[in-house]
Every structure is written in C-alpha cells, then in structure tokens.
Amino acid sequence: MLAHGTPEAADRVNGAMTTGFEADVGHRTSVYVHSAHSIVKSPQLLKKFGYKSAPHDEHRLQLSSLTGIKYVMMPEAMKDFQWLEGLLKGTNVTSGAYCGKMPRSYYSGQFNESRFYVLHQDFMRYVRNR
C-alpha cells in the first residue's frame, strides 16, 4: 500500500480526470490505456473540465523500465498504426488523420519503449465479440 486506504495500482482509461477528484480517485496512475484518438482529442474535448494531457510521472529522475506509468495502446483503426509508427520511430506521423503530429509529444517527454504496450488485434476482436 502507498498510504492508508490507497491501492498500489491505479488504472486510467482515455481522458480519465484526476485533478479535483484526488480524494475520490487518488492521484497516482499505474497503467494508462488509450488510442491515438483519445490521447490527441481528450485535451481538446475535456479542457473545460481541467484535463491537460495524458498522465505522466511527477518524479522523472527516478524512472526506470520497471517503474513509472505503463502506457497501453488499444489500436482501433489504421490511424492507430500510423500513430504507432511515428511514436516508435520518433518522427511525425506521415499519413492519415494525425499526419504531421509528433506522437512522442503527447507522452510528456516520458515515452519509453520498455513501458509501452500494444493490445493485439486478435485480443481486441476476442473481447469485442464475446
């Protein structure tokens, strides 16, 4: 336990709000599940509620591959794979809905391949068709 009554792990999905709700949901994030659409659009759509960006670790200097937020991408369409290509190469997206965007800038400078996961399409299909 981190503190009395707080869980060791806190998972967040898409535009999960924590600011102003810390008493209810805590402030820690262990796993952040998202798509390209949610990480790009959430700051725009949820700005009026105080959302600024995907969660990031406050203590960057202590990060290693074993600590810090685990980012999990749920690919929904080709645009997610175009996003993923730019993210892994460290370049702008070269085609599609997010052409010209720099994916790594959406991870608050904390992108680390060892803490980034992609859900397999077969798994997504299995979950969707159950």
mmCIF file with all atom_site columns, C-alpha atoms in Angstrom:
data_model
loop_
_atom_site.group_PDB
_atom_site.id
_atom_site.type_symbol
_atom_site.label_atom_id
_atom_site.label_alt_id
_atom_site.label_comp_id
_atom_site.label_asym_id
_atom_site.label_entity_id
_atom_site.label_seq_id
_atom_site.pdbx_PDB_ins_code
_atom_site.Cartn_x
_atom_site.Cartn_y
_atom_site.Cartn_z
_atom_site.occupancy
_atom_site.B_iso_or_equiv
_atom_site.pdbx_formal_charge
_atom_site.auth_seq_id
_atom_site.auth_comp_id
_atom_site.auth_asym_id
_atom_site.auth_atom_id
_atom_site.pdbx_PDB_model_num
ATOM 1   C CA . MET A 1 1   ? 0.000   0.000   0.000   1.00 0.00 ? 1   MET A CA 1
ATOM 2   C CA . LEU A 1 2   ? 1.128   3.529   -0.733  1.00 0.00 ? 2   LEU A CA 1
ATOM 3   C CA . ALA A 1 3   ? -0.787  5.103   2.107   1.00 0.00 ? 3   ALA A CA 1
ATOM 4   C CA . HIS A 1 4   ? -3.670  4.063   4.275   1.00 0.00 ? 4   HIS A CA 1
ATOM 5   C CA . GLY A 1 5   ? -6.596  3.205   2.007   1.00 0.00 ? 5   GLY A CA 1
ATOM 6   C CA . THR A 1 6   ? -4.867  3.807   -1.328  1.00 0.00 ? 6   THR A CA 1
ATOM 7   C CA . PRO A 1 7   ? -4.239  0.983   -3.807  1.00 0.00 ? 7   PRO A CA 1
ATOM 8   C CA . GLU A 1 8   ? -0.798  0.086   -5.100  1.00 0.00 ? 8   GLU A CA 1
ATOM 9   C CA . ALA A 1 9   ? -2.056  0.254   -8.690  1.00 0.00 ? 9   ALA A CA 1
ATOM 10  C CA . ALA A 1 10  ? -4.405  2.743   -10.337 1.00 0.00 ? 10  ALA A CA 1
ATOM 11  C CA . ASP A 1 11  ? -5.510  2.213   -13.929 1.00 0.00 ? 11  ASP A CA 1
ATOM 12  C CA . ARG A 1 12  ? -6.838  5.074   -16.064 1.00 0.00 ? 12  ARG A CA 1
ATOM 13  C CA . VAL A 1 13  ? -8.509  4.967   -19.478 1.00 0.00 ? 13  VAL A CA 1
ATOM 14  C CA . ASN A 1 14  ? -8.691  7.664   -22.181 1.00 0.00 ? 14  ASN A CA 1
ATOM 15  C CA . GLY A 1 15  ? -9.374  11.092  -20.655 1.00 0.00 ? 15  GLY A CA 1
ATOM 16  C CA . ALA A 1 16  ? -9.544  9.991   -17.020 1.00 0.00 ? 16  ALA A CA 1
ATOM 17  C CA . MET A 1 17  ? -9.746  13.059  -14.809 1.00 0.00 ? 17  MET A CA 1
ATOM 18  C CA . THR A 1 18  ? -7.907  13.182  -11.513 1.00 0.00 ? 18  THR A CA 1
ATOM 19  C CA . THR A 1 19  ? -7.428  16.903  -10.846 1.00 0.00 ? 19  THR A CA 1
ATOM 20  C CA . GLY A 1 20  ? -10.030 17.992  -8.338  1.00 0.00 ? 20  GLY A CA 1
ATOM 21  C CA . PHE A 1 21  ? -11.068 14.386  -7.678  1.00 0.00 ? 21  PHE A CA 1
ATOM 22  C CA . GLU A 1 22  ? -7.976  13.164  -5.809  1.00 0.00 ? 22  GLU A CA 1
ATOM 23  C CA . ALA A 1 23  ? -9.999  12.404  -2.664  1.00 0.00 ? 23  ALA A CA 1
ATOM 24  C CA . ASP A 1 24  ? -12.149 10.010  -4.697  1.00 0.00 ? 24  ASP A CA 1
ATOM 25  C CA . VAL A 1 25  ? -9.726  8.537   -7.264  1.00 0.00 ? 25  VAL A CA 1
ATOM 26  C CA . GLY A 1 26  ? -6.251  9.349   -5.936  1.00 0.00 ? 26  GLY A CA 1
ATOM 27  C CA . HIS A 1 27  ? -3.540  10.999  -7.989  1.00 0.00 ? 27  HIS A CA 1
ATOM 28  C CA . ARG A 1 28  ? -1.381  8.029   -8.942  1.00 0.00 ? 28  ARG A CA 1
ATOM 29  C CA . THR A 1 29  ? -1.602  6.282   -12.317 1.00 0.00 ? 29  THR A CA 1
ATOM 30  C CA . SER A 1 30  ? -0.002  2.875   -12.900 1.00 0.00 ? 30  SER A CA 1
ATOM 31  C CA . VAL A 1 31  ? -1.499  1.963   -16.287 1.00 0.00 ? 31  VAL A CA 1
ATOM 32  C CA . TYR A 1 32  ? -2.905  4.351   -18.884 1.00 0.00 ? 32  TYR A CA 1
ATOM 33  C CA . VAL A 1 33  ? -4.987  2.700   -21.639 1.00 0.00 ? 33  VAL A CA 1
ATOM 34  C CA . HIS A 1 34  ? -5.632  4.801   -24.733 1.00 0.00 ? 34  HIS A CA 1
ATOM 35  C CA . SER A 1 35  ? -5.981  5.045   -28.500 1.00 0.00 ? 35  SER A CA 1
ATOM 36  C CA . ALA A 1 36  ? -4.416  7.650   -30.776 1.00 0.00 ? 36  ALA A CA 1
ATOM 37  C CA . HIS A 1 37  ? -7.787  9.392   -30.894 1.00 0.00 ? 37  HIS A CA 1
ATOM 38  C CA . SER A 1 38  ? -8.167  9.618   -27.125 1.00 0.00 ? 38  SER A CA 1
ATOM 39  C CA . ILE A 1 39  ? -4.649  10.872  -26.456 1.00 0.00 ? 39  ILE A CA 1
ATOM 40  C CA . VAL A 1 40  ? -4.994  13.577  -29.160 1.00 0.00 ? 40  VAL A CA 1
ATOM 41  C CA . LYS A 1 41  ? -8.613  14.644  -28.603 1.00 0.00 ? 41  LYS A CA 1
ATOM 42  C CA . SER A 1 42  ? -9.006  14.391  -24.808 1.00 0.00 ? 42  SER A CA 1
ATOM 43  C CA . PRO A 1 43  ? -7.049  17.612  -24.095 1.00 0.00 ? 43  PRO A CA 1
ATOM 44  C CA . GLN A 1 44  ? -9.287  19.483  -26.562 1.00 0.00 ? 44  GLN A CA 1
ATOM 45  C CA . LEU A 1 45  ? -12.613 17.942  -25.582 1.00 0.00 ? 45  LEU A CA 1
ATOM 46  C CA . LEU A 1 46  ? -12.029 17.858  -21.814 1.00 0.00 ? 46  LEU A CA 1
ATOM 47  C CA . LYS A 1 47  ? -10.139 21.150  -21.410 1.00 0.00 ? 47  LYS A CA 1
ATOM 48  C CA . LYS A 1 48  ? -13.196 22.820  -19.833 1.00 0.00 ? 48  LYS A CA 1
ATOM 49  C CA . PHE A 1 49  ? -13.057 20.170  -17.092 1.00 0.00 ? 49  PHE A CA 1
ATOM 50  C CA . GLY A 1 50  ? -9.367  20.806  -16.368 1.00 0.00 ? 50  GLY A CA 1
ATOM 51  C CA . TYR A 1 51  ? -7.859  17.928  -18.361 1.00 0.00 ? 51  TYR A CA 1
ATOM 52  C CA . LYS A 1 52  ? -4.476  18.898  -19.843 1.00 0.00 ? 52  LYS A CA 1
ATOM 53  C CA . SER A 1 53  ? -2.722  15.755  -21.043 1.00 0.00 ? 53  SER A CA 1
ATOM 54  C CA . ALA A 1 54  ? -2.219  12.042  -20.648 1.00 0.00 ? 54  ALA A CA 1
ATOM 55  C CA . PRO A 1 55  ? -0.967  11.195  -17.172 1.00 0.00 ? 55  PRO A CA 1
ATOM 56  C CA . HIS A 1 56  ? 2.759   11.362  -16.608 1.00 0.00 ? 56  HIS A CA 1
ATOM 57  C CA . ASP A 1 57  ? 5.149   10.614  -13.778 1.00 0.00 ? 57  ASP A CA 1
ATOM 58  C CA . GLU A 1 58  ? 5.907   13.528  -11.496 1.00 0.00 ? 58  GLU A CA 1
ATOM 59  C CA . HIS A 1 59  ? 9.317   12.195  -10.484 1.00 0.00 ? 59  HIS A CA 1
ATOM 60  C CA . ARG A 1 60  ? 11.061  11.709  -13.831 1.00 0.00 ? 60  ARG A CA 1
ATOM 61  C CA . LEU A 1 61  ? 14.535  11.285  -12.345 1.00 0.00 ? 61  LEU A CA 1
ATOM 62  C CA . GLN A 1 62  ? 13.548  8.087   -10.549 1.00 0.00 ? 62  GLN A CA 1
ATOM 63  C CA . LEU A 1 63  ? 12.133  6.396   -13.646 1.00 0.00 ? 63  LEU A CA 1
ATOM 64  C CA . SER A 1 64  ? 13.436  3.131   -14.954 1.00 0.00 ? 64  SER A CA 1
ATOM 65  C CA . SER A 1 65  ? 11.909  0.482   -17.167 1.00 0.00 ? 65  SER A CA 1
ATOM 66  C CA . LEU A 1 66  ? 10.437  -1.160  -14.054 1.00 0.00 ? 66  LEU A CA 1
ATOM 67  C CA . THR A 1 67  ? 8.795   1.922   -12.551 1.00 0.00 ? 67  THR A CA 1
ATOM 68  C CA . GLY A 1 68  ? 6.535   4.602   -13.856 1.00 0.00 ? 68  GLY A CA 1
ATOM 69  C CA . ILE A 1 69  ? 3.333   4.583   -15.838 1.00 0.00 ? 69  ILE A CA 1
ATOM 70  C CA . LYS A 1 70  ? 2.738   1.738   -18.258 1.00 0.00 ? 70  LYS A CA 1
ATOM 71  C CA . TYR A 1 71  ? 1.136   3.085   -21.439 1.00 0.00 ? 71  TYR A CA 1
ATOM 72  C CA . VAL A 1 72  ? -1.182  0.594   -23.186 1.00 0.00 ? 72  VAL A CA 1
ATOM 73  C CA . MET A 1 73  ? -2.449  1.396   -26.663 1.00 0.00 ? 73  MET A CA 1
ATOM 74  C CA . MET A 1 74  ? -5.719  -0.061  -27.939 1.00 0.00 ? 74  MET A CA 1
ATOM 75  C CA . PRO A 1 75  ? -5.457  0.126   -31.730 1.00 0.00 ? 75  PRO A CA 1
ATOM 76  C CA . GLU A 1 76  ? -8.878  0.738   -33.277 1.00 0.00 ? 76  GLU A CA 1
ATOM 77  C CA . ALA A 1 77  ? -8.047  1.530   -36.895 1.00 0.00 ? 77  ALA A CA 1
ATOM 78  C CA . MET A 1 78  ? -5.241  2.210   -39.371 1.00 0.00 ? 78  MET A CA 1
ATOM 79  C CA . LYS A 1 79  ? -4.750  5.677   -37.850 1.00 0.00 ? 79  LYS A CA 1
ATOM 80  C CA . ASP A 1 80  ? -3.557  3.997   -34.637 1.00 0.00 ? 80  ASP A CA 1
ATOM 81  C CA . PHE A 1 81  ? -0.902  2.029   -36.517 1.00 0.00 ? 81  PHE A CA 1
ATOM 82  C CA . GLN A 1 82  ? 0.214   5.205   -38.320 1.00 0.00 ? 82  GLN A CA 1
ATOM 83  C CA . TRP A 1 83  ? 0.451   6.848   -34.876 1.00 0.00 ? 83  TRP A CA 1
ATOM 84  C CA . LEU A 1 84  ? 2.392   3.877   -33.540 1.00 0.00 ? 84  LEU A CA 1
ATOM 85  C CA . GLU A 1 85  ? 4.882   4.056   -36.421 1.00 0.00 ? 85  GLU A CA 1
ATOM 86  C CA . GLY A 1 86  ? 5.621   7.728   -35.689 1.00 0.00 ? 86  GLY A CA 1
ATOM 87  C CA . LEU A 1 87  ? 5.843   7.022   -31.970 1.00 0.00 ? 87  LEU A CA 1
ATOM 88  C CA . LEU A 1 88  ? 8.324   4.161   -32.302 1.00 0.00 ? 88  LEU A CA 1
ATOM 89  C CA . LYS A 1 89  ? 10.445  5.953   -34.922 1.00 0.00 ? 89  LYS A CA 1
ATOM 90  C CA . GLY A 1 90  ? 10.383  9.250   -33.012 1.00 0.00 ? 90  GLY A CA 1
ATOM 91  C CA . THR A 1 91  ? 9.055   11.062  -36.090 1.00 0.00 ? 91  THR A CA 1
ATOM 92  C CA . ASN A 1 92  ? 5.927   12.893  -37.154 1.00 0.00 ? 92  ASN A CA 1
ATOM 93  C CA . VAL A 1 93  ? 3.026   10.790  -38.419 1.00 0.00 ? 93  VAL A CA 1
ATOM 94  C CA . THR A 1 94  ? 3.406   10.685  -42.208 1.00 0.00 ? 94  THR A CA 1
ATOM 95  C CA . SER A 1 95  ? -0.167  9.917   -43.304 1.00 0.00 ? 95  SER A CA 1
ATOM 96  C CA . GLY A 1 96  ? -3.748  9.625   -42.153 1.00 0.00 ? 96  GLY A CA 1
ATOM 97  C CA . ALA A 1 97  ? -5.806  11.514  -39.613 1.00 0.00 ? 97  ALA A CA 1
ATOM 98  C CA . TYR A 1 98  ? -2.818  12.554  -37.494 1.00 0.00 ? 98  TYR A CA 1
ATOM 99  C CA . CYS A 1 99  ? -0.442  13.438  -40.337 1.00 0.00 ? 99  CYS A CA 1
ATOM 100 C CA . GLY A 1 100 ? 2.155   15.931  -39.109 1.00 0.00 ? 100 GLY A CA 1
ATOM 101 C CA . LYS A 1 101 ? 1.608   15.256  -35.411 1.00 0.00 ? 101 LYS A CA 1
ATOM 102 C CA . MET A 1 102 ? 4.553   14.191  -33.246 1.00 0.00 ? 102 MET A CA 1
ATOM 103 C CA . PRO A 1 103 ? 3.250   11.304  -31.102 1.00 0.00 ? 103 PRO A CA 1
ATOM 104 C CA . ARG A 1 104 ? 6.045   11.451  -28.513 1.00 0.00 ? 104 ARG A CA 1
ATOM 105 C CA . SER A 1 105 ? 4.992   14.979  -27.539 1.00 0.00 ? 105 SER A CA 1
ATOM 106 C CA . TYR A 1 106 ? 1.721   13.551  -26.189 1.00 0.00 ? 106 TYR A CA 1
ATOM 107 C CA . TYR A 1 107 ? 3.555   11.460  -23.571 1.00 0.00 ? 107 TYR A CA 1
ATOM 108 C CA . SER A 1 108 ? 5.011   14.452  -21.696 1.00 0.00 ? 108 SER A CA 1
ATOM 109 C CA . GLY A 1 109 ? 8.545   13.608  -22.809 1.00 0.00 ? 109 GLY A CA 1
ATOM 110 C CA . GLN A 1 110 ? 8.374   10.297  -20.975 1.00 0.00 ? 110 GLN A CA 1
ATOM 111 C CA . PHE A 1 111 ? 7.990   7.793   -23.802 1.00 0.00 ? 111 PHE A CA 1
ATOM 112 C CA . ASN A 1 112 ? 9.963   4.648   -23.033 1.00 0.00 ? 112 ASN A CA 1
ATOM 113 C CA . GLU A 1 113 ? 9.585   1.526   -25.201 1.00 0.00 ? 113 GLU A CA 1
ATOM 114 C CA . SER A 1 114 ? 10.036  -0.730  -22.180 1.00 0.00 ? 114 SER A CA 1
ATOM 115 C CA . ARG A 1 115 ? 6.891   0.762   -20.589 1.00 0.00 ? 115 ARG A CA 1
ATOM 116 C CA . PHE A 1 116 ? 4.747   0.867   -23.759 1.00 0.00 ? 116 PHE A CA 1
ATOM 117 C CA . TYR A 1 117 ? 2.404   -1.959  -24.735 1.00 0.00 ? 117 TYR A CA 1
ATOM 118 C CA . VAL A 1 118 ? 0.014   -2.530  -27.649 1.00 0.00 ? 118 VAL A CA 1
ATOM 119 C CA . LEU A 1 119 ? -3.017  -4.778  -27.339 1.00 0.00 ? 119 LEU A CA 1
ATOM 120 C CA . HIS A 1 120 ? -3.036  -7.359  -30.128 1.00 0.00 ? 120 HIS A CA 1
ATOM 121 C CA . GLN A 1 121 ? -5.852  -7.164  -32.679 1.00 0.00 ? 121 GLN A CA 1
ATOM 122 C CA . ASP A 1 122 ? -6.860  -10.784 -32.018 1.00 0.00 ? 122 ASP A CA 1
ATOM 123 C CA . PHE A 1 123 ? -7.285  -9.979  -28.341 1.00 0.00 ? 123 PHE A CA 1
ATOM 124 C CA . MET A 1 124 ? -9.359  -6.892  -29.195 1.00 0.00 ? 124 MET A CA 1
ATOM 125 C CA . ARG A 1 125 ? -11.546 -8.958  -31.530 1.00 0.00 ? 125 ARG A CA 1
ATOM 126 C CA . TYR A 1 126 ? -11.989 -11.636 -28.852 1.00 0.00 ? 126 TYR A CA 1
ATOM 127 C CA . VAL A 1 127 ? -13.078 -9.079  -26.240 1.00 0.00 ? 127 VAL A CA 1
ATOM 128 C CA . ARG A 1 128 ? -15.404 -7.274  -28.660 1.00 0.00 ? 128 ARG A CA 1
ATOM 129 C CA . ASN A 1 129 ? -17.104 -10.471 -29.887 1.00 0.00 ? 129 ASN A CA 1
ATOM 130 C CA . ARG A 1 130 ? -17.743 -12.101 -26.509 1.00 0.00 ? 130 ARG A CA 1
#
